[in-house]
Amino acid sequence: MTSATLPASVDAMLELLTSRGYLAERSLATVTYLSLRMGRPLFLEGEAGVGKTEIAKVLSAALGRKLIRLQCYEGLDVSSAVYEWNSAAQMIAIRMAEAAGDTDREQLSSDIFADRYMIKRPLLQALEPDVAGPPVLLIDELDRADEAFEAYLLEILSDFQVTIPEFGTVKAPHPPIVIITSNRTREIHDALKRRCLYHWVDYPAADRELAIVKSRVPGISAKLSQQVVRFVQALRNQDFYKSPGVAETIDWATALSELDARSLTPEVVGDTLGALLKYQDDITRMQGDTLQKVLKEATSEN
Amino acid sequence: MAINHLAPEQTEQFADNIVGFARALRATGMPVGPGAVIDAMNALQVIDIGSRADVFTTLESIFVMRHEHALIFKQAFNLFFRASEEWKHMLDSVPLPDGAKKKPPAASRRVQEAMSQPRMTETPQHQEQDLRLSVSDKEILQKKDFAQMSAAEIAEALRAIEMMRLPQAELRTRRHQPDPRGLRLDMRRTLRASLRTGGDIIDIHRLGRIEKPAPIVALLDISGSMSEYTRLFLHFLHAIGDARKRVSVFLFGTRLTNVTRALRQRDPDEALASCSAAVEDWAGGTRIATSLHNFNKLWARRVLSQGAIVLLISDGLEREADSKLAFEMDRLHRSCRRLIWLNPLLRFGGFEAKAQGIKMMLPHVDEFRPVHNLSSIQELITTLSRPLPPHHRSLIRPAA
């Protein structure tokens, strides 16, 4: 029943994503389709705010699968990513056994390390069978975790199994759909990338970005949305420390729409620039001539 | 992982072409393993190979593992599977790489070289032997300026450098490991141990923080005036790179080159040879501000994220020193844990920061040290082994 719901071609994949409001480039739809068909994790790299995380959410919604998200951070370890024993409950169980006069150590040991004393974290949850089909596992911002954790992922991603010393090996009956994202604050080891399909998510082209703004900010006028997109695209050509992503474009368009702006003026842009640029140095650079120039570029021929 | 669905003779030709393409990619220096070739063939079975764009994306997602290789891949793909209306037919009948060299080049030199013939990699290096056998006893060698050493003395210095080891454990991470004096209780091990005695807790097991060496990022000036020092310093970085995993090395003259991977080869001479092969502007001019700008923009967030120490090795003689240089230095300073500037000019006793570039850079460094002889390198090691100050600067601060 699971594979029946999966799209059967790249076009179908593209349609599926579009139906959920995700306007993907064809190349992204192709690799997503491939990763579903080949059962391989999809490794997405790219600047922040280009829609890497979003695709996992959209996939899980469109396919009706559970979304399991593992947000990575420095110091992430097995007990918060895979499983942990509920020690308090185990202690009580031991005391109870003592009070009842049970002295069979083997029995006690197998009772204590049983499924019901285990706290399952995202990676283990993702290996469990689900009625709706294998879940979508999102491993978000893997570059934030340390190398040691990355090495641990190798076993899970190639065999979809976890070994727990007291318990045995847990293997997924059907591998989950895995999406890994990275913002490249650190290089991920090739060994891990080799197990995945790799794709670099780029900023969208102007017409696609325009379509995204229109679908995400419904009340926006045609003129304003066009100016917004032109302005952002012009900004990306500037030499900024951090160029605005699609998420920022949507934020900005929403902000302008909330302010009832009809078109871009120096005042309104100056007031809302913080929705687009996130570094003070970049904002300072945008004052004066640069702002005028980019603004002129964005509002011309309309 | 078997390949199926295709007629045998078709598969053979098809496979030949994919294998040929993989070989061509490998020749450009991209890491393409046999596993990737099998993956590629399997992947091409599930998509419609009538669409050139889809085949491109499919092969790219398998063969390209880092964004830097995307451009090389694109050029190689276009050269190998030449655009044509009968493109699907081409996939089955392209010639193997030898044929490619006759075609008009629409690609980078690197791809062309790789496709035409194997590159000459062996460049025999003759080192001049000093037969006078200078009697440099250890003491003198320690203090002698690298720039004034004879070939034999340099060889001796290199041996000394290879013996240098950086002490470990400076950075406390947030991961834990069993540690009898740790502060956290290890419930899992404590419980397991208690089961052995039928539930009585006898030993309490503890966890402590794992400590690991801080990453080191070195930025080496390779302009003409620095050449005597960079070579020896590269040896030093190679030696410490053996012991600590995270050492990133960048060389800059007029442009910035990342040689981290080249330097990872075991043999120091091979590592250095591949470093110089990677750099195009060895012993040319310097553009410190531009190089720092490129580093800040392209690499800082990727290599400085985990509390790195930056070693900047340069004489600071920048011709076009202006506020840009100060700005980039400030940014670099704010994004790392400690910025140490190693300057061979400090060997002169009466050194004064008179050059404009040096004046611009000095306010933004945590330490300013000489690096011209063995004893100064030894002192650097001592500095690096001292416990690190805690993070005292945040990355984001309003510009002054």
mmCIF file of N, CA, C and O in Angstrom, chain A residues 160-228:
data_model
loop_
_atom_site.group_PDB
_atom_site.id
_atom_site.type_symbol
_atom_site.label_atom_id
_atom_site.label_comp_id
_atom_site.label_asym_id
_atom_site.label_seq_id
_atom_site.Cartn_x
_atom_site.Cartn_y
_atom_site.Cartn_z
ATOM 1 N N PHE A 160 19.335 1.156 7.983
ATOM 2 C CA PHE A 160 18.111 1.504 8.692
ATOM 3 C C PHE A 160 17.907 0.608 9.899
ATOM 4 O O PHE A 160 16.866 -0.007 10.075
ATOM 5 N N GLN A 161 18.947 0.485 10.678
ATOM 6 C CA GLN A 161 18.838 -0.277 11.904
ATOM 7 C C GLN A 161 19.673 0.355 12.999
ATOM 8 O O GLN A 161 20.604 1.099 12.742
ATOM 9 N N VAL A 162 19.288 0.055 14.252
ATOM 10 C CA VAL A 162 19.969 0.585 15.420
ATOM 11 C C VAL A 162 20.283 -0.572 16.336
ATOM 12 O O VAL A 162 19.456 -1.458 16.520
ATOM 13 N N THR A 163 21.502 -0.586 16.882
ATOM 14 C CA THR A 163 21.850 -1.650 17.808
ATOM 15 C C THR A 163 21.831 -1.103 19.227
ATOM 16 O O THR A 163 22.524 -0.140 19.529
ATOM 17 N N ILE A 164 21.022 -1.735 20.077
ATOM 18 C CA ILE A 164 20.938 -1.329 21.473
ATOM 19 C C ILE A 164 21.499 -2.485 22.308
ATOM 20 O O ILE A 164 20.965 -3.598 22.249
ATOM 21 N N PRO A 165 22.564 -2.246 23.038
ATOM 22 C CA PRO A 165 23.258 -3.361 23.704
ATOM 23 C C PRO A 165 22.352 -4.249 24.557
ATOM 24 O O PRO A 165 22.441 -5.470 24.485
ATOM 25 N N GLU A 166 21.467 -3.648 25.343
ATOM 26 C CA GLU A 166 20.659 -4.454 26.265
ATOM 27 C C GLU A 166 19.471 -5.100 25.580
ATOM 28 O O GLU A 166 18.755 -5.899 26.176
ATOM 29 N N PHE A 167 19.233 -4.748 24.362
ATOM 30 C CA PHE A 167 17.939 -5.022 23.774
ATOM 31 C C PHE A 167 18.044 -5.793 22.464
ATOM 32 O O PHE A 167 17.204 -6.621 22.137
ATOM 33 N N GLY A 168 19.088 -5.521 21.711
ATOM 34 C CA GLY A 168 19.241 -6.160 20.420
ATOM 35 C C GLY A 168 19.156 -5.133 19.305
ATOM 36 O O GLY A 168 19.233 -3.943 19.553
ATOM 37 N N THR A 169 18.983 -5.636 18.091
ATOM 38 C CA THR A 169 18.973 -4.733 16.945
ATOM 39 C C THR A 169 17.541 -4.437 16.510
ATOM 40 O O THR A 169 16.729 -5.345 16.392
ATOM 41 N N VAL A 170 17.261 -3.167 16.311
ATOM 42 C CA VAL A 170 15.950 -2.773 15.809
ATOM 43 C C VAL A 170 16.113 -2.404 14.354
ATOM 44 O O VAL A 170 16.934 -1.559 14.015
ATOM 45 N N LYS A 171 15.345 -3.093 13.489
ATOM 46 C CA LYS A 171 15.477 -2.817 12.061
ATOM 47 C C LYS A 171 14.122 -2.369 11.516
ATOM 48 O O LYS A 171 13.088 -2.917 11.893
ATOM 49 N N ALA A 172 14.162 -1.362 10.649
ATOM 50 C CA ALA A 172 12.909 -0.866 10.084
ATOM 51 C C ALA A 172 12.385 -1.862 9.058
ATOM 52 O O ALA A 172 13.138 -2.302 8.190
ATOM 53 N N PRO A 173 11.087 -2.243 9.117
ATOM 54 C CA PRO A 173 10.531 -3.153 8.102
ATOM 55 C C PRO A 173 10.550 -2.482 6.725
ATOM 56 O O PRO A 173 10.844 -3.116 5.718
ATOM 57 N N HIS A 174 10.220 -1.185 6.695
ATOM 58 C CA HIS A 174 10.332 -0.407 5.459
ATOM 59 C C HIS A 174 11.148 0.823 5.798
ATOM 60 O O HIS A 174 10.831 1.515 6.763
ATOM 61 N N PRO A 175 12.183 1.131 5.019
ATOM 62 C CA PRO A 175 13.002 2.295 5.365
ATOM 63 C C PRO A 175 12.191 3.587 5.307
ATOM 64 O O PRO A 175 11.353 3.744 4.415
ATOM 65 N N PRO A 176 12.437 4.500 6.227
ATOM 66 C CA PRO A 176 11.736 5.783 6.174
ATOM 67 C C PRO A 176 12.258 6.646 5.032
ATOM 68 O O PRO A 176 13.309 6.365 4.456
ATOM 69 N N ILE A 177 11.510 7.687 4.690
ATOM 70 C CA ILE A 177 11.974 8.664 3.699
ATOM 71 C C ILE A 177 12.835 9.660 4.466
ATOM 72 O O ILE A 177 12.348 10.312 5.383
ATOM 73 N N VAL A 178 14.116 9.738 4.118
ATOM 74 C CA VAL A 178 15.011 10.571 4.919
ATOM 75 C C VAL A 178 15.418 11.827 4.158
ATOM 76 O O VAL A 178 15.866 11.750 3.014
ATOM 77 N N ILE A 179 15.249 12.967 4.783
ATOM 78 C CA ILE A 179 15.725 14.233 4.214
ATOM 79 C C ILE A 179 16.726 14.820 5.205
ATOM 80 O O ILE A 179 16.414 14.990 6.383
ATOM 81 N N ILE A 180 17.948 15.082 4.741
ATOM 82 C CA ILE A 180 18.961 15.687 5.601
ATOM 83 C C ILE A 180 19.247 17.075 5.062
ATOM 84 O O ILE A 180 19.420 17.241 3.854
ATOM 85 N N THR A 181 19.298 18.076 5.927
ATOM 86 C CA THR A 181 19.644 19.402 5.439
ATOM 87 C C THR A 181 20.915 19.894 6.118
ATOM 88 O O THR A 181 21.256 19.451 7.208
ATOM 89 N N SER A 182 21.613 20.778 5.428
ATOM 90 C CA SER A 182 22.824 21.369 5.987
ATOM 91 C C SER A 182 22.985 22.778 5.453
ATOM 92 O O SER A 182 22.742 23.040 4.283
ATOM 93 N N ASN A 183 23.383 23.692 6.327
ATOM 94 C CA ASN A 183 23.638 25.074 5.902
ATOM 95 C C ASN A 183 25.112 25.304 5.624
ATOM 96 O O ASN A 183 25.544 26.425 5.438
ATOM 97 N N ARG A 184 25.890 24.246 5.677
ATOM 98 C CA ARG A 184 27.327 24.332 5.417
ATOM 99 C C ARG A 184 28.067 25.230 6.396
ATOM 100 O O ARG A 184 28.934 25.992 5.995
ATOM 101 N N THR A 185 27.757 25.187 7.681
ATOM 102 C CA THR A 185 28.620 25.884 8.624
ATOM 103 C C THR A 185 29.826 25.002 8.892
ATOM 104 O O THR A 185 30.748 25.391 9.586
ATOM 105 N N ARG A 186 29.809 23.792 8.352
ATOM 106 C CA ARG A 186 30.917 22.868 8.517
ATOM 107 C C ARG A 186 30.734 21.847 7.400
ATOM 108 O O ARG A 186 29.620 21.605 6.958
ATOM 109 N N GLU A 187 31.843 21.265 6.945
ATOM 110 C CA GLU A 187 31.716 20.279 5.883
ATOM 111 C C GLU A 187 31.250 18.954 6.467
ATOM 112 O O GLU A 187 31.739 18.525 7.501
ATOM 113 N N ILE A 188 30.310 18.311 5.806
ATOM 114 C CA ILE A 188 29.880 16.985 6.222
ATOM 115 C C ILE A 188 30.787 15.965 5.548
ATOM 116 O O ILE A 188 31.200 16.150 4.402
ATOM 117 N N HIS A 189 31.115 14.900 6.272
ATOM 118 C CA HIS A 189 32.066 13.924 5.735
ATOM 119 C C HIS A 189 31.528 13.226 4.478
ATOM 120 O O HIS A 189 30.340 12.940 4.392
ATOM 121 N N ASP A 190 32.446 12.955 3.557
ATOM 122 C CA ASP A 190 32.040 12.312 2.305
ATOM 123 C C ASP A 190 31.374 10.960 2.519
ATOM 124 O O ASP A 190 30.519 10.562 1.749
ATOM 125 N N ALA A 191 31.815 10.240 3.566
ATOM 126 C CA ALA A 191 31.265 8.900 3.798
ATOM 127 C C ALA A 191 29.755 8.970 3.974
ATOM 128 O O ALA A 191 29.028 8.088 3.515
ATOM 129 N N LEU A 192 29.303 10.006 4.629
ATOM 130 C CA LEU A 192 27.863 10.146 4.841
ATOM 131 C C LEU A 192 27.162 10.579 3.557
ATOM 132 O O LEU A 192 26.122 10.051 3.187
ATOM 133 N N LYS A 193 27.799 11.521 2.857
ATOM 134 C CA LYS A 193 27.183 12.020 1.628
ATOM 135 C C LYS A 193 27.057 10.900 0.597
ATOM 136 O O LYS A 193 26.130 10.891 -0.198
ATOM 137 N N ARG A 194 28.022 9.980 0.616
ATOM 138 C CA ARG A 194 28.003 8.900 -0.358
ATOM 139 C C ARG A 194 26.761 8.030 -0.235
ATOM 140 O O ARG A 194 26.334 7.399 -1.187
ATOM 141 N N ARG A 195 26.189 7.967 0.966
ATOM 142 C CA ARG A 195 25.002 7.145 1.161
ATOM 143 C C ARG A 195 23.730 7.864 0.728
ATOM 144 O O ARG A 195 22.653 7.314 0.811
ATOM 145 N N CYS A 196 23.888 9.116 0.316
ATOM 146 C CA CYS A 196 22.707 9.927 0.013
ATOM 147 C C CYS A 196 22.740 10.386 -1.440
ATOM 148 O O CYS A 196 23.747 10.279 -2.116
ATOM 149 N N LEU A 197 21.614 10.928 -1.880
ATOM 150 C CA LEU A 197 21.604 11.682 -3.122
ATOM 151 C C LEU A 197 21.825 13.134 -2.732
ATOM 152 O O LEU A 197 21.169 13.641 -1.836
ATOM 153 N N TYR A 198 22.759 13.781 -3.413
ATOM 154 C CA TYR A 198 23.131 15.131 -3.021
ATOM 155 C C TYR A 198 22.480 16.149 -3.950
ATOM 156 O O TYR A 198 22.444 15.957 -5.161
ATOM 157 N N HIS A 199 21.979 17.218 -3.361
ATOM 158 C CA HIS A 199 21.461 18.278 -4.217
ATOM 159 C C HIS A 199 21.704 19.632 -3.576
ATOM 160 O O HIS A 199 21.481 19.814 -2.382
ATOM 161 N N TRP A 200 22.171 20.574 -4.376
ATOM 162 C CA TRP A 200 22.386 21.933 -3.904
ATOM 163 C C TRP A 200 21.136 22.739 -4.247
ATOM 164 O O TRP A 200 20.779 22.863 -5.414
ATOM 165 N N VAL A 201 20.478 23.258 -3.227
ATOM 166 C CA VAL A 201 19.268 24.048 -3.470
ATOM 167 C C VAL A 201 19.675 25.507 -3.637
ATOM 168 O O VAL A 201 20.242 26.105 -2.731
ATOM 169 N N ASP A 202 19.378 26.035 -4.823
ATOM 170 C CA ASP A 202 19.805 27.397 -5.130
ATOM 171 C C ASP A 202 18.654 28.369 -4.924
ATOM 172 O O ASP A 202 17.517 27.960 -4.724
ATOM 173 N N TYR A 203 18.976 29.671 -4.975
ATOM 174 C CA TYR A 203 17.909 30.665 -4.962
ATOM 175 C C TYR A 203 17.080 30.470 -6.224
ATOM 176 O O TYR A 203 17.627 30.168 -7.281
ATOM 177 N N PRO A 204 15.768 30.666 -6.153
ATOM 178 C CA PRO A 204 14.947 30.457 -7.350
ATOM 179 C C PRO A 204 15.129 31.595 -8.352
ATOM 180 O O PRO A 204 15.550 32.692 -7.988
ATOM 181 N N ALA A 205 14.798 31.308 -9.606
ATOM 182 C CA ALA A 205 14.824 32.351 -10.635
ATOM 183 C C ALA A 205 13.663 33.305 -10.382
ATOM 184 O O ALA A 205 12.741 32.987 -9.642
ATOM 185 N N ALA A 206 13.721 34.486 -11.038
ATOM 186 C CA ALA A 206 12.749 35.551 -10.752
ATOM 187 C C ALA A 206 11.299 35.096 -10.935
ATOM 188 O O ALA A 206 10.460 35.342 -10.069
ATOM 189 N N ASP A 207 11.005 34.430 -12.066
ATOM 190 C CA ASP A 207 9.595 34.088 -12.305
ATOM 191 C C ASP A 207 9.070 33.088 -11.282
ATOM 192 O O ASP A 207 7.945 33.171 -10.828
ATOM 193 N N ARG A 208 9.932 32.153 -10.863
ATOM 194 C CA ARG A 208 9.497 31.176 -9.874
ATOM 195 C C ARG A 208 9.290 31.848 -8.516
ATOM 196 O O ARG A 208 8.323 31.574 -7.807
ATOM 197 N N GLU A 209 10.208 32.753 -8.200
ATOM 198 C CA GLU A 209 10.082 33.437 -6.917
ATOM 199 C C GLU A 209 8.800 34.266 -6.888
ATOM 200 O O GLU A 209 8.113 34.333 -5.871
ATOM 201 N N LEU A 210 8.473 34.864 -8.032
ATOM 202 C CA LEU A 210 7.242 35.651 -8.127
ATOM 203 C C LEU A 210 6.031 34.751 -7.862
ATOM 204 O O LEU A 210 5.125 35.106 -7.095
ATOM 205 N N ALA A 211 6.045 33.576 -8.473
ATOM 206 C CA ALA A 211 4.937 32.637 -8.263
ATOM 207 C C ALA A 211 4.854 32.227 -6.796
ATOM 208 O O ALA A 211 3.755 32.103 -6.229
ATOM 209 N N ILE A 212 6.031 32.025 -6.157
ATOM 210 C CA ILE A 212 6.045 31.628 -4.744
ATOM 211 C C ILE A 212 5.429 32.731 -3.886
ATOM 212 O O ILE A 212 4.580 32.479 -3.036
ATOM 213 N N VAL A 213 5.837 33.990 -4.158
ATOM 214 C CA VAL A 213 5.302 35.109 -3.373
ATOM 215 C C VAL A 213 3.789 35.183 -3.550
ATOM 216 O O VAL A 213 3.038 35.316 -2.584
ATOM 217 N N LYS A 214 3.335 35.050 -4.784
ATOM 218 C CA LYS A 214 1.891 35.152 -5.030
ATOM 219 C C LYS A 214 1.134 34.060 -4.303
ATOM 220 O O LYS A 214 0.046 34.295 -3.770
ATOM 221 N N SER A 215 1.680 32.846 -4.265
ATOM 222 C CA SER A 215 0.940 31.765 -3.618
ATOM 223 C C SER A 215 1.032 31.859 -2.097
ATOM 224 O O SER A 215 0.138 31.432 -1.391
ATOM 225 N N ARG A 216 2.117 32.421 -1.556
ATOM 226 C CA ARG A 216 2.268 32.475 -0.099
ATOM 227 C C ARG A 216 1.674 33.727 0.520
ATOM 228 O O ARG A 216 1.342 33.740 1.691
ATOM 229 N N VAL A 217 1.629 34.817 -0.243
ATOM 230 C CA VAL A 217 1.074 36.065 0.287
ATOM 231 C C VAL A 217 -0.126 36.418 -0.589
ATOM 232 O O VAL A 217 -0.030 37.237 -1.501
ATOM 233 N N PRO A 218 -1.280 35.832 -0.320
ATOM 234 C CA PRO A 218 -2.402 35.913 -1.261
ATOM 235 C C PRO A 218 -2.892 37.339 -1.525
ATOM 236 O O PRO A 218 -3.238 37.660 -2.658
ATOM 237 N N GLY A 219 -2.878 38.212 -0.531
ATOM 238 C CA GLY A 219 -3.475 39.532 -0.721
ATOM 239 C C GLY A 219 -2.624 40.527 -1.493
ATOM 240 O O GLY A 219 -3.055 41.647 -1.746
ATOM 241 N N ILE A 220 -1.431 40.143 -1.872
ATOM 242 C CA ILE A 220 -0.483 41.112 -2.424
ATOM 243 C C ILE A 220 -0.846 41.506 -3.867
ATOM 244 O O ILE A 220 -1.319 40.673 -4.643
ATOM 245 N N SER A 221 -0.626 42.789 -4.195
ATOM 246 C CA SER A 221 -0.950 43.237 -5.554
ATOM 247 C C SER A 221 0.122 42.784 -6.526
ATOM 248 O O SER A 221 1.277 42.561 -6.137
ATOM 249 N N ALA A 222 -0.270 42.687 -7.797
ATOM 250 C CA ALA A 222 0.659 42.183 -8.818
ATOM 251 C C ALA A 222 1.872 43.085 -8.931
ATOM 252 O O ALA A 222 3.007 42.617 -9.050
ATOM 253 N N LYS A 223 1.618 44.398 -8.840
ATOM 254 C CA LYS A 223 2.696 45.360 -9.016
ATOM 255 C C LYS A 223 3.711 45.250 -7.872
ATOM 256 O O LYS A 223 4.919 45.156 -8.094
ATOM 257 N N LEU A 224 3.187 45.214 -6.651
ATOM 258 C CA LEU A 224 4.081 45.147 -5.491
ATOM 259 C C LEU A 224 4.884 43.850 -5.494
ATOM 260 O O LEU A 224 6.095 43.855 -5.264
ATOM 261 N N SER A 225 4.214 42.749 -5.789
ATOM 262 C CA SER A 225 4.934 41.468 -5.737
ATOM 263 C C SER A 225 6.065 41.458 -6.756
ATOM 264 O O SER A 225 7.153 40.948 -6.487
ATOM 265 N N GLN A 226 5.794 42.056 -7.911
ATOM 266 C CA GLN A 226 6.839 42.086 -8.932
ATOM 267 C C GLN A 226 8.028 42.929 -8.468
ATOM 268 O O GLN A 226 9.185 42.539 -8.631
ATOM 269 N N GLN A 227 7.713 44.082 -7.865
ATOM 270 C CA GLN A 227 8.789 44.944 -7.374
ATOM 271 C C GLN A 227 9.580 44.271 -6.267
ATOM 272 O O GLN A 227 10.803 44.361 -6.221
ATOM 273 N N VAL A 228 8.868 43.588 -5.377
ATOM 274 C CA VAL A 228 9.533 42.892 -4.269
ATOM 275 C C VAL A 228 10.536 41.882 -4.812
ATOM 276 O O VAL A 228 11.695 41.848 -4.408
#
